[in-house]
Every structure is written in C-alpha cells, then in structure tokens.
Coordinates of C-alpha atoms in Angstrom, one line a residue:
X1 CA 20.3 26.3 5.7
X2 CA 17.6 25.4 3.9
X3 CA 15.8 22.3 2.9
X4 CA 18.5 21.6 0.0
X5 CA 21.4 22.2 2.5
X6 CA 19.6 19.3 4.7
X7 CA 19.4 17.0 1.7
X8 CA 23.1 17.5 1.2
X9 CA 24.2 16.8 4.6
X10 CA 24.6 13.3 4.5
X11 CA 22.9 10.3 2.7
X12 CA 23.0 7.2 5.2
X13 CA 23.6 4.1 3.2
X14 CA 21.2 1.5 3.1
X15 CA 18.9 -0.3 0.5
X16 CA 15.9 1.8 1.7
X17 CA 17.4 5.0 0.4
X18 CA 17.9 8.3 1.8
X19 CA 15.2 9.4 4.2
X20 CA 14.7 13.0 2.9
X21 CA 10.8 12.8 2.8
X22 CA 10.6 10.9 6.2
X23 CA 12.8 14.0 8.0
X24 CA 10.2 16.2 6.4
X25 CA 7.6 14.5 8.3
X26 CA 9.3 14.1 11.3
X27 CA 9.6 17.8 11.2
X28 CA 6.1 18.1 11.2
X29 CA 4.4 18.8 14.7
X30 CA 1.0 19.4 13.7
X31 CA -1.3 16.6 14.7
X32 CA -4.0 15.3 12.2
X33 CA -6.9 16.6 14.1
X34 CA -5.8 20.0 13.3
X35 CA -5.8 19.3 9.3
X36 CA -9.6 19.3 8.2
X37 CA -8.8 17.4 5.0
X38 CA -6.5 15.1 6.5
X39 CA -9.2 14.3 9.4
X40 CA -12.1 14.3 7.2
X41 CA -10.1 11.8 4.9
X42 CA -9.3 9.5 7.9
X43 CA -13.2 9.8 9.0
X44 CA -14.1 8.2 5.6
X45 CA -11.7 5.7 5.9
X46 CA -13.5 4.0 9.1
X47 CA -16.6 2.9 7.2
X48 CA -15.3 2.5 3.7
X49 CA -11.9 0.6 4.3
X50 CA -10.7 0.4 7.9
X51 CA -13.7 -1.6 8.9
X52 CA -13.6 -4.1 5.8
X53 CA -12.2 -7.0 8.3
X54 CA -15.4 -6.3 10.5
X55 CA -16.9 -9.2 7.9
X56 CA -14.1 -11.9 8.8
X57 CA -14.4 -10.8 12.5
X58 CA -18.1 -11.3 12.2
X59 CA -17.7 -14.6 10.7
X60 CA -15.5 -16.1 12.7
X61 CA -17.5 -15.1 15.9
X62 CA -20.5 -16.3 14.3
X63 CA -19.3 -19.7 13.7
X64 CA -17.9 -20.0 17.0
X65 CA -21.1 -18.9 18.8
X66 CA -23.5 -20.4 16.7
X67 CA -22.1 -23.9 17.5
X68 CA -23.8 -23.1 21.3
X69 CA -27.1 -22.0 19.9
X70 CA -29.5 -25.2 20.2
X71 CA -31.7 -24.6 17.3
X72 CA -28.6 -24.4 15.2
X73 CA -27.3 -27.7 16.3
X74 CA -30.6 -29.4 15.9
X75 CA -31.2 -27.9 12.4
X76 CA -27.8 -29.1 11.0
X77 CA -28.2 -32.2 12.7
X78 CA -25.7 -32.0 15.4
X79 CA -22.6 -31.5 13.3
X80 CA -19.0 -32.9 14.5
X81 CA -15.5 -33.7 13.4
X82 CA -15.0 -33.1 9.6
X83 CA -18.3 -31.6 9.1
X84 CA -18.2 -29.0 11.8
X85 CA -14.5 -28.4 10.3
X86 CA -15.9 -27.8 6.6
X87 CA -18.8 -25.5 8.0
X88 CA -16.2 -23.5 9.7
X89 CA -13.4 -23.8 6.7
X90 CA -15.5 -23.1 3.8
X91 CA -15.0 -19.2 4.2
X92 CA -11.2 -19.5 4.1
X93 CA -11.9 -22.1 0.8
X94 CA -13.7 -19.6 -1.0
X95 CA -11.0 -16.9 -0.4
X96 CA -8.3 -19.4 -1.6
X97 CA -10.2 -19.8 -4.9
X98 CA -10.6 -16.1 -5.7
X99 CA -7.0 -15.0 -5.1
X100 CA -5.7 -15.4 -8.4
X101 CA -8.2 -13.2 -9.7
X102 CA -7.4 -10.3 -7.2
X103 CA -4.4 -8.6 -8.7
X104 CA -6.0 -8.1 -12.3
X105 CA -9.4 -6.9 -10.7
X106 CA -7.2 -4.7 -8.4
X107 CA -5.1 -3.1 -11.5
X108 CA -8.5 -2.8 -13.8
X109 CA -10.9 -1.1 -11.5
X110 CA -8.6 0.4 -8.9
X111 CA -8.7 -0.1 -5.1
X112 CA -12.1 1.5 -4.3
X113 CA -13.6 -1.0 -7.4
X114 CA -12.3 -3.9 -5.8
X115 CA -13.6 -3.1 -2.5
X116 CA -17.0 -2.3 -4.1
X117 CA -16.9 -6.1 -6.5
X118 CA -16.0 -7.8 -3.2
X119 CA -18.6 -6.2 -1.3
X120 CA -21.5 -7.1 -3.3
X121 CA -20.3 -10.8 -3.6
X122 CA -20.7 -10.8 0.3
X123 CA -23.7 -9.5 0.5
X124 CA -25.1 -12.4 -2.0
X125 CA -23.0 -14.8 0.2
X126 CA -24.8 -13.4 3.5
X127 CA -28.2 -13.8 1.9
X128 CA -27.8 -17.1 1.0
X129 CA -26.5 -17.9 4.4
X130 CA -29.4 -16.8 5.9
X131 CA -31.8 -18.5 3.9
X132 CA -30.1 -21.9 3.9
X133 CA -32.5 -24.9 3.9
X134 CA -29.5 -27.5 4.6
X135 CA -25.9 -28.0 5.4
X136 CA -24.8 -27.9 1.6
X137 CA -26.6 -24.5 1.2
X138 CA -24.8 -23.1 4.1
X139 CA -21.5 -24.3 3.1
X140 CA -21.8 -22.7 -0.3
X141 CA -23.0 -19.4 1.1
X142 CA -19.8 -19.6 3.3
X143 CA -17.7 -20.2 0.1
X144 CA -19.3 -17.2 -1.6
X145 CA -18.7 -15.0 1.4
X146 CA -15.0 -16.0 1.4
X147 CA -14.8 -15.6 -2.5
X148 CA -15.7 -12.1 -1.9
X149 CA -13.5 -10.8 1.1
X150 CA -10.1 -11.0 -0.1
X151 CA -10.9 -8.3 -3.0
X152 CA -11.6 -6.1 -0.1
X153 CA -9.0 -7.0 2.2
X154 CA -5.9 -6.4 -0.7
X155 CA -7.7 -3.2 -1.8
X156 CA -8.5 -1.9 1.5
X157 CA -5.2 -2.6 3.2
X158 CA -3.5 -0.9 0.1
X159 CA -5.8 2.2 -0.2
X160 CA -5.4 3.2 3.8
X161 CA -1.6 2.6 3.3
X162 CA -1.6 4.8 0.2
X163 CA -3.8 7.7 1.3
X164 CA -2.6 7.9 4.8
X165 CA 0.4 10.4 5.9
X166 CA 3.4 8.4 6.7
X167 CA 3.2 9.9 10.1
X168 CA -0.3 8.1 10.6
X169 CA 0.1 5.2 8.2
X170 CA 1.3 2.4 11.1
X171 CA -2.0 3.5 12.9
X172 CA -4.5 3.3 10.6
X173 CA -3.2 0.0 9.0
X174 CA -3.2 -1.6 12.3
X175 CA -6.6 -0.2 13.0
X176 CA -7.7 -2.1 9.8
X177 CA -6.8 -5.8 11.8
X178 CA -8.6 -4.4 15.0
X179 CA -12.0 -3.8 12.9
X180 CA -11.9 -7.4 13.2
X181 CA -12.6 -7.6 16.8
X182 CA -15.2 -5.0 16.3
X183 CA -17.1 -7.6 14.1
X184 CA -16.4 -10.4 16.7
X185 CA -18.1 -8.2 19.4
X186 CA -21.0 -7.5 17.2
X187 CA -21.7 -10.9 15.8
X188 CA -21.0 -12.2 19.5
X189 CA -23.6 -9.6 21.1
X190 CA -26.1 -10.6 18.6
X191 CA -26.1 -14.4 18.9
X192 CA -26.1 -13.8 22.5
X193 CA -29.5 -11.7 22.1
X194 CA -31.0 -14.4 19.5
X195 CA -29.8 -17.5 21.6
X196 CA -33.1 -17.9 23.2
X197 CA -35.3 -17.4 20.5
X198 CA -37.2 -20.9 20.0
X199 CA -37.1 -20.8 16.3
X200 CA -34.6 -21.2 13.7
X201 CA -34.6 -17.4 13.3
X202 CA -32.0 -17.9 16.3
X203 CA -29.2 -18.8 14.0
X204 CA -30.7 -17.0 10.5
X205 CA -31.0 -13.4 11.6
X206 CA -27.3 -13.2 12.7
X207 CA -26.6 -15.1 9.5
X208 CA -28.3 -12.5 7.3
X209 CA -26.5 -9.6 9.2
X210 CA -23.4 -10.5 8.2
X211 CA -24.7 -8.3 5.1
X212 CA -24.5 -5.2 7.1
X213 CA -20.5 -4.5 6.8
X214 CA -20.6 -5.1 3.4
X215 CA -23.6 -2.9 2.6
X216 CA -21.6 -0.3 4.3
X217 CA -18.4 -0.4 2.5
X218 CA -20.6 -0.4 -0.5
X219 CA -22.3 2.8 0.5
X220 CA -19.0 4.9 1.7
X221 CA -16.5 3.4 -0.9
X222 CA -16.9 6.4 -3.4
X223 CA -16.5 8.8 -0.6
X224 CA -13.0 8.0 -0.8
X225 CA -10.4 9.2 -3.3
X226 CA -8.8 6.7 -5.3
X227 CA -5.2 5.7 -4.3
X228 CA -2.4 8.0 -6.0
X229 CA -0.3 5.3 -6.7
X230 CA -2.9 3.7 -8.6
X231 CA -3.8 7.1 -10.1
X232 CA 0.0 7.5 -11.1
X233 CA 0.4 4.0 -12.4
X234 CA -2.4 4.6 -15.2
X235 CA -1.3 7.8 -16.4
X236 CA -3.6 10.2 -14.1
X237 CA -0.8 12.5 -12.8
X238 CA -3.2 15.6 -12.3
X239 CA -5.7 13.7 -10.5
X240 CA -3.1 12.5 -8.2
X241 CA -1.4 15.4 -7.8
X242 CA -4.9 16.8 -6.6
X243 CA -5.5 14.5 -4.0
X244 CA -2.0 14.5 -2.4
X245 CA -2.0 18.1 -2.4
X246 CA -5.6 18.2 -0.7
X247 CA -5.0 15.7 1.9
X248 CA -1.0 15.6 2.5
X249 CA -0.8 19.7 2.0
X250 CA -3.9 20.8 3.3
X251 CA -4.4 22.5 0.2
X252 CA -0.9 24.3 -0.3
X253 CA 0.6 23.2 -4.1
X254 CA 3.8 24.8 -2.8
X255 CA 4.3 22.3 -0.5
X256 CA 8.1 20.9 -0.6
X257 CA 6.5 17.2 1.1
X258 CA 4.0 16.7 -1.9
X259 CA 6.3 17.7 -4.8
X260 CA 9.1 15.4 -3.3
X261 CA 6.3 12.6 -2.7
X262 CA 4.8 13.0 -6.5
X263 CA 8.2 13.0 -8.0
X264 CA 9.4 9.9 -5.7
X265 CA 6.2 7.7 -6.6
X266 CA 6.5 8.5 -10.1
X267 CA 10.3 7.7 -10.1
X268 CA 9.7 4.4 -8.1
X269 CA 6.8 3.0 -10.2
X270 CA 8.7 3.6 -13.2
X271 CA 11.7 1.9 -11.8
X272 CA 9.7 -0.7 -10.2
X273 CA 7.8 -1.2 -13.9
X274 CA 11.1 -1.7 -15.7
X275 CA 12.1 -4.4 -13.6
X276 CA 8.8 -6.2 -13.6
X277 CA 6.5 -8.1 -16.1
X278 CA 3.6 -8.0 -14.2
X279 CA 3.7 -11.6 -13.7
X280 CA 3.2 -14.0 -10.7
X281 CA 6.6 -14.9 -11.8
X282 CA 7.9 -11.5 -10.4
X283 CA 7.6 -12.8 -6.9
X284 CA 10.4 -15.2 -7.4
X285 CA 12.1 -13.3 -10.1
X286 CA 15.3 -11.9 -7.4
X287 CA 16.5 -12.7 -4.2
X288 CA 14.8 -9.6 -3.0
X289 CA 11.8 -10.9 -4.3
X290 CA 11.9 -14.2 -3.0
X291 CA 12.8 -13.3 0.5
X292 CA 9.7 -10.7 0.6
X293 CA 7.7 -14.1 -0.9
X294 CA 9.1 -16.1 2.0
X295 CA 8.0 -13.5 5.0
X296 CA 5.0 -13.2 3.5
X297 CA 4.3 -16.3 2.9
X298 CA 5.4 -17.5 6.8
X299 CA 3.3 -14.4 7.9
X300 CA 0.6 -15.6 6.0
X301 CA 0.8 -18.9 8.2
X302 CA 1.8 -17.1 11.3
X303 CA -1.3 -15.3 11.4
X304 CA -3.4 -18.4 11.4
X305 CA -1.4 -21.2 12.9
X306 CA -0.4 -19.6 16.0
X307 CA -3.4 -21.0 17.8
X308 CA -6.0 -18.1 17.2
X309 CA -8.2 -20.2 14.9
X310 CA -8.9 -22.5 17.7
X311 CA -10.3 -20.5 20.1
X312 CA -11.8 -17.9 17.7
X313 CA -13.6 -20.9 16.0
X314 CA -14.0 -23.6 18.6
X315 CA -14.7 -21.4 22.0
X316 CA -17.6 -23.5 23.1
X317 CA -15.9 -26.8 22.8
X318 CA -12.8 -25.6 24.7
X319 CA -15.2 -24.7 27.2
X320 CA -17.3 -27.9 27.4
X321 CA -13.5 -29.5 27.8
X322 CA -12.8 -27.5 31.2
X323 CA -16.2 -28.2 32.6
X324 CA -18.4 -25.2 31.3
X325 CA -21.2 -26.6 29.5
X326 CA -24.1 -24.2 29.8
X327 CA -24.9 -22.7 26.7
X328 CA -25.8 -19.1 28.4
X329 CA -22.3 -19.1 30.4
X330 CA -20.7 -20.0 27.5
X331 CA -22.0 -17.0 25.6
X332 CA -21.2 -14.5 28.4
X333 CA -17.7 -15.6 28.4
X334 CA -17.8 -15.5 24.7
X335 CA -18.8 -12.2 24.6
X336 CA -16.4 -11.0 27.3
X337 CA -13.6 -12.6 25.1
X338 CA -14.5 -10.4 22.0
X339 CA -14.8 -7.0 23.9
X340 CA -11.5 -8.2 25.4
X341 CA -10.1 -8.6 21.8
X342 CA -11.4 -5.5 20.9
X343 CA -9.7 -3.5 23.9
X344 CA -6.5 -4.8 24.1
X345 CA -6.2 -5.0 19.8
X346 CA -7.2 -1.1 19.7
X347 CA -4.8 -0.3 22.6
X348 CA -2.0 -2.1 20.8
X349 CA -2.8 -0.3 17.3
X350 CA -2.5 3.1 19.3
X351 CA 0.8 2.3 20.6
X352 CA 2.4 0.6 17.7
X353 CA 4.2 3.6 16.3
X354 CA 6.3 3.8 19.1
X355 CA 8.3 0.7 18.8
X356 CA 10.1 -1.0 16.2
X357 CA 8.2 -3.7 14.3
X358 CA 10.8 -6.4 14.2
X359 CA 10.7 -5.9 18.4
X360 CA 7.4 -6.3 18.5
X361 CA 7.2 -9.8 16.5
X362 CA 9.7 -11.2 18.5
X363 CA 7.7 -10.0 22.0
X364 CA 4.5 -11.5 20.2
X365 CA 5.7 -14.9 19.3
X366 CA 8.0 -15.3 22.3
X367 CA 5.0 -14.4 24.7
X368 CA 2.6 -16.6 22.7
X369 CA 4.8 -19.7 23.0
X370 CA 4.9 -19.0 26.8
X371 CA 1.2 -18.7 27.0
X372 CA 0.5 -22.0 25.0
X373 CA 2.8 -23.9 27.1
X374 CA 1.2 -22.9 30.2
X375 CA -2.1 -23.3 28.9
X376 CA -1.4 -26.7 27.7
X377 CA -0.2 -27.7 31.1
X378 CA -3.4 -26.4 32.6
X379 CA -5.7 -28.1 29.7
X380 CA -4.0 -31.4 30.8
X381 CA -5.2 -31.3 34.4
X382 CA -8.5 -29.7 33.7
X383 CA -9.3 -32.3 30.9
X384 CA -7.9 -35.5 32.9
X385 CA -10.4 -34.5 35.9
X386 CA -13.2 -34.1 33.5
X387 CA -12.7 -37.7 32.4
X388 CA -12.5 -39.0 35.4
X389 CA -15.9 -37.7 36.6
X390 CA -14.4 -34.9 38.4
X391 CA -13.8 -31.2 38.1
X392 CA -10.2 -29.3 38.7
X393 CA -11.5 -25.7 39.4
X394 CA -8.0 -24.4 39.5
X395 CA -7.2 -26.0 36.3
X396 CA -10.2 -24.8 34.8
X397 CA -9.5 -21.0 36.0
X398 CA -6.0 -21.3 34.8
X399 CA -7.0 -22.7 31.5
X400 CA -9.6 -19.5 31.3
X401 CA -6.6 -17.3 32.4
X402 CA -4.2 -18.6 29.4
X403 CA -7.1 -18.0 26.9
X404 CA -7.9 -14.2 28.0
X405 CA -3.9 -14.0 27.9
X406 CA -3.5 -15.3 24.8
X407 CA -5.2 -12.3 22.7
X408 CA -3.3 -9.4 23.7
X409 CA 0.2 -11.2 23.1
X410 CA -1.4 -12.3 19.8
X411 CA -2.2 -8.6 18.8
X412 CA 1.3 -7.2 19.7
X413 CA 2.4 -8.4 16.3
X414 CA 0.1 -10.7 14.1
X415 CA -2.8 -8.0 14.6
X416 CA -1.5 -4.5 14.8
X417 CA 1.3 -5.0 12.3
X418 CA 0.3 -7.4 9.9
X419 CA -0.9 -5.0 7.2
X420 CA 1.3 -2.4 8.1
X421 CA 4.3 -5.0 7.4
X422 CA 2.5 -6.4 4.0
X423 CA 2.2 -2.8 2.8
X424 CA 5.7 -1.9 4.1
X425 CA 7.6 -4.7 2.4
X426 CA 6.2 -4.9 -0.9
X427 CA 6.6 -2.2 -3.6
X428 CA 3.8 -1.0 -5.5
X429 CA 3.6 -2.8 -8.9
X430 CA 3.6 -5.8 -6.6
X431 CA 1.8 -4.9 -3.7
X432 CA -1.7 -6.6 -4.7
X433 CA 0.2 -9.8 -5.7
X434 CA 2.1 -9.5 -2.5
X435 CA -0.9 -9.1 0.0
X436 CA -2.2 -11.7 -2.2
X437 CA -0.1 -14.0 -1.7
X438 CA -0.4 -13.3 2.3
X439 CA -3.7 -14.1 1.8
X440 CA -3.5 -16.9 -0.1
X441 CA -1.0 -18.7 2.8
X442 CA -3.2 -17.2 5.5
X443 CA -6.4 -18.5 3.7
X444 CA -4.7 -22.3 3.5
X445 CA -3.8 -22.4 7.0
X446 CA -7.0 -21.0 8.0
X447 CA -8.7 -23.7 5.8
X448 CA -6.5 -26.2 7.4
X449 CA -6.8 -25.4 11.0
X450 CA -10.4 -24.7 11.3
X451 CA -10.9 -28.0 9.4
X452 CA -8.7 -30.5 11.6
X453 CA -8.9 -28.2 14.8
X454 CA -12.4 -30.1 15.6
X455 CA -11.0 -33.7 14.6
X456 CA -8.0 -33.1 16.7
X457 CA -9.5 -32.1 19.9
X458 CA -11.9 -34.9 19.7
X459 CA -9.1 -37.8 18.8
X460 CA -6.4 -36.2 21.2
X461 CA -8.0 -33.7 23.3
X462 CA -5.5 -31.4 25.3
X463 CA -2.2 -33.0 23.6
X464 CA -3.5 -30.9 20.1
X465 CA -2.4 -27.9 21.7
X466 CA 1.4 -29.6 21.8
X467 CA 1.2 -28.9 18.2
X468 CA 0.6 -25.4 18.3
X469 CA 4.0 -25.3 21.0
X470 CA 6.2 -26.7 18.3
X471 CA 4.9 -24.4 15.5
X472 CA 5.2 -21.3 17.8
X473 CA 8.6 -22.6 18.6
X474 CA 9.5 -22.4 15.1
X475 CA 7.8 -18.8 14.5
X476 CA 10.4 -17.6 17.1
X477 CA 13.4 -18.4 15.1
X478 CA 12.1 -17.4 12.0
X479 CA 11.0 -14.0 12.7
X480 CA 14.9 -13.8 15.0
X481 CA 16.7 -14.5 11.6
X482 CA 14.4 -13.3 8.6
X483 CA 12.3 -10.2 9.5
X484 CA 13.8 -7.1 8.4
X485 CA 13.1 -3.7 10.0
X486 CA 10.7 -1.3 8.2
X487 CA 9.8 1.3 10.7
X488 CA 10.4 5.2 10.1
X489 CA 10.4 5.4 6.4
X490 CA 7.9 6.3 3.6
X491 CA 6.6 3.4 1.2
X492 CA 9.0 4.6 -1.6
X493 CA 11.9 4.8 1.0
X494 CA 10.9 1.2 1.4
X495 CA 10.3 0.1 -2.2
X496 CA 14.0 -1.0 -2.8
X497 CA 14.4 -2.7 0.8
X498 CA 16.1 -6.1 -0.2
X499 CA 17.2 -4.7 -3.7
X500 CA 20.7 -2.9 -4.6
X501 CA 21.3 0.8 -3.6
X502 CA 21.3 2.2 -7.3
X503 CA 17.6 2.2 -7.8
X504 CA 16.6 3.7 -4.8
X505 CA 19.4 6.5 -5.4
X506 CA 17.9 7.1 -8.4
X507 CA 14.3 7.4 -7.0
X508 CA 16.1 9.8 -4.6
X509 CA 17.4 11.7 -6.8
X510 CA 14.1 12.5 -8.4
X511 CA 13.1 13.7 -5.2
X512 CA 16.1 15.9 -4.8
X513 CA 15.5 17.2 -8.4
X514 CA 12.0 18.4 -7.7
X515 CA 12.6 19.9 -4.0
X516 CA 15.9 21.8 -5.3
X517 CA 13.5 23.2 -8.3
X518 CA 10.8 23.9 -5.9
X519 CA 13.4 26.0 -3.6
X520 CA 14.9 27.7 -6.4
X521 CA 11.3 28.8 -7.6
X522 CA 10.6 30.0 -3.9
X523 CA 13.7 32.1 -3.6
X524 CA 13.0 33.4 -7.2
X525 CA 9.6 34.5 -5.7
X526 CA 10.9 36.3 -2.8
X527 CA 13.4 37.8 -5.1
X528 CA 10.7 39.6 -7.3
X529 CA 8.8 40.3 -4.6
X530 CA 11.5 42.2 -2.8
X531 CA 12.2 44.0 -6.2
X532 CA 8.6 44.8 -6.7

C-alpha cells in the first residue's frame, strides 16, 4: 500500500504526536554494526563524548581513595568533618558556579565547542590539583575542575542524543553515564598502585592524571560532526542534511526517514522558537514547561541524594565503621567495588531498551529503599559492636553485602536512564537549559551531601543512614505520580510531550508532506524509467 497509506491508516491520539518516523525505525532491522557510517560515528562518540563522565567518576573515586593514602592524610594535616567535606564538595560547587553560562556557550559555539571549552578548563584544574602546596590550593583546583565539567556534560549528552540513530539512542545515552564507572575503576587502580609510594607523589600522580580524559576529548571532539539540530537552528540546513544522510541513511539522499527527520526537526524547532523567548523564564512559562522543570530538578536531587555519594566519597570511612581498618584491604575492596559498579552499569545500559523508562525508575527507587533499610539495620549492629570494643562479623559481612547490592539497584534508573530521560523530555530549544537545571540541582545536592556526610557519620554514626531511607521513600512516591513514559519515540515526537496536540500535529503534518512529496517523486521516477 505504500508509506503514505501507512501514515493515513490512523493517528494515535496523544500529546507526543504520531509515530511515523518511529514506525520507520522499527521496520529497520539492519544492525548498526552492518552500517559502516553509523558504526564509525559510534566509535568516534566514545572518546569524544560518551567518555566525558570518566572525569566525574575519576574525581569521586580519587577523593574517596586518597582519603586512605597515608601521605595525603599527613600532607593535608588529617582533614576531618567540615574540612574533609569541603574538599570533596568543591568539585560540585565549581559546577554550580558555571551553570548560568552553559546554555549561552552551547548556543554560541555548538555542542563540540562547549566540550572543547569545558575540557580545557578541566586540564588547567588538574594541573593545579597535582601541584598543590596546601589544602586551599587543592580546594581551588577542585573548584576549577568542577567549573569545567558541566559544559562537557550538557553538550556531550545532547550531542549523543541528537546524533544517534533513534534505535540506539537510549543505549548510547545510557553508556554516557556508564563511563562514570570507567573513571572510578581507573582512579581506584591508579591510587591502589601509588598507595605504597613513600612520598607525596603517592597522591600527586593520581591528581595530575585527572587531566587525561579531558585531553582525550580535546583531541577527538572535532572528529565528530556537529549536532544537526544545532546546525538547523543556526540556518545551516545543508550541513545538517549532509550529516543525517551520511549517518542515518548510509549516504542515501532519497531516504524517507532522513527527509521526514529533516522536516520534523525544522518544523519542531520553528514551533519551539515561536513559543520561546530564549530566557530562563521559559522553563516556568507554561504548565508543560513547569512540569519538565519539576521532574528535572527532582531527578537532579535523586541522582545525588539517594545515598550514592556516601559510598562514592566515603567508602574508607564506612569500612572503618564496620571494623575494616587496614589501608591495603580498603584499597582492594575499593577497586573491587569500582569494577562491580562498571560491570553492573554496563549490563543495565545494554538492556535498557527492552523496558519502559518509568517502570525502571520505579524498580530503581523501590530496590534502593529496600537495600538502604537492610543496610541501616546491619550498620547499627556492626557499629554498636565496634564501639563496645568487639566485632560483629555477621553484621560487617551484611553491611558489605548491602553496599555491593546498592550499585546495581542505583544503575537500573539513576545511572542508565538519567541523560536518556533528560534528552527525551526536553525539546531542542530548551534542552541545554533543561540539562543545566538538572546539573544545577544535582550539583547542589552533591555539594550538600558530600559536605554533610562526614559530619553526619561523625556525629550520629549509623543513624545518618535513616535520613536516606526517608528520602528514598519520597522518591518512590514522586516517581509513581509524576514521571511520564517516553520510550519508543523520536526526539521530535516527544517535543510536545506535555503540551496540547495542536503543535505536535503541525510538526507531524510537515513530516507527512515531505514523505508524500518523496513518494510522488519516486513514483514519477519509476514511471519515466518504464516509458524509457
């Protein structure tokens, strides 16, 4: 019957519009591995964009592991309480300070330019960090590192989502967050290797090596094409079309999908631009935008207030509380935990497309609440025994079990889906601001928790975990009532997820007109060939 008849066969009602292009994608059974251009694009994305979160993972594990290194502890005069907290939290504070500038930079220099700017700043921060002569200099270096990372994260996650073919987009954006664990493993391994050096190079070497991921991004980012959506929004239609033809149609200029995609992107960006003033106030201008902002802000809090920073930054302190005090033993467990996080994170990322987004978030929050409840009970038994100058081996083993059980539960939602979800719920014109809001709330939450975690553990010991149990219960309720489903649609089909159907249908009509014109041209060509 042809493509047009498929389009006319029925339009499902809903705010996200018809799924014409999604159906074309569903009918495409050719694996990306068998598409040379798309395959090369994905391989280039790894060092230039997907690997951006290696820096964040490296940082969290670096501070975590260095707190076990004797020379670091001695050089910085045994930091405890609030000083230890500010050393860890400085990275998040630097990120908070940079966020107001991110959408402007992203719009002016593009996704690739933003990655270059952020990476350069982080290289400078890492050099200062490794050469620090006192704790104030070390904190300033971490502020600089934090200042650079949001530009890379916002631009990188957007670029991955906007370049990727819709079929693989959820996996690509999930792998973006998995690279965090790659950074953790690398940092844990490096610090384990330098732990026994009898000089300050035991901590200076890993601190300097934090520049490595950023250098990799600087060297590789311009091997990637620019975001077609950014190009179209800056009236560079021919460049955008060439990129989409090359990578989404393997060089076929007559591809129905690419023609429909171009028209959908153009129409959607125009409709978004007509309704937007490119102001931060746009995020609160309509009920749909307010809901996006609410979900985004809470998801930012969830990714940092779910108890992960307690383990990521203060693993050594937790081990001491349950009776494990040898630095080498702690480093071994730390490396093992980092490897476990990477394995479970990668596994979840590769199967994420098989499940609905909202279902995974519900499973994530419920399982985290169960793990933290069990861990709280085990920690109470273990720490009580330690304070009585004894050792409850069963409680210590149970505590370790729940710490290791935590990571796969967290990965189900807050690692695997975070940037997938952000890219999907925000339309193009507000995507940079939306992800910047996510970063703002995430960094604020990260700053707060990394600062107060050592204070809480020092003052109320195991009872500090009860606070996280209460917060996780709130997360379950919020996800159940507020989170929408976004699986199985293109970014443009999701652009008006919370708005009325009229604008979604206008964008869809542009796709239909393009596809109808393409089909007529194809039929006309066949007719000419027949008569010839």
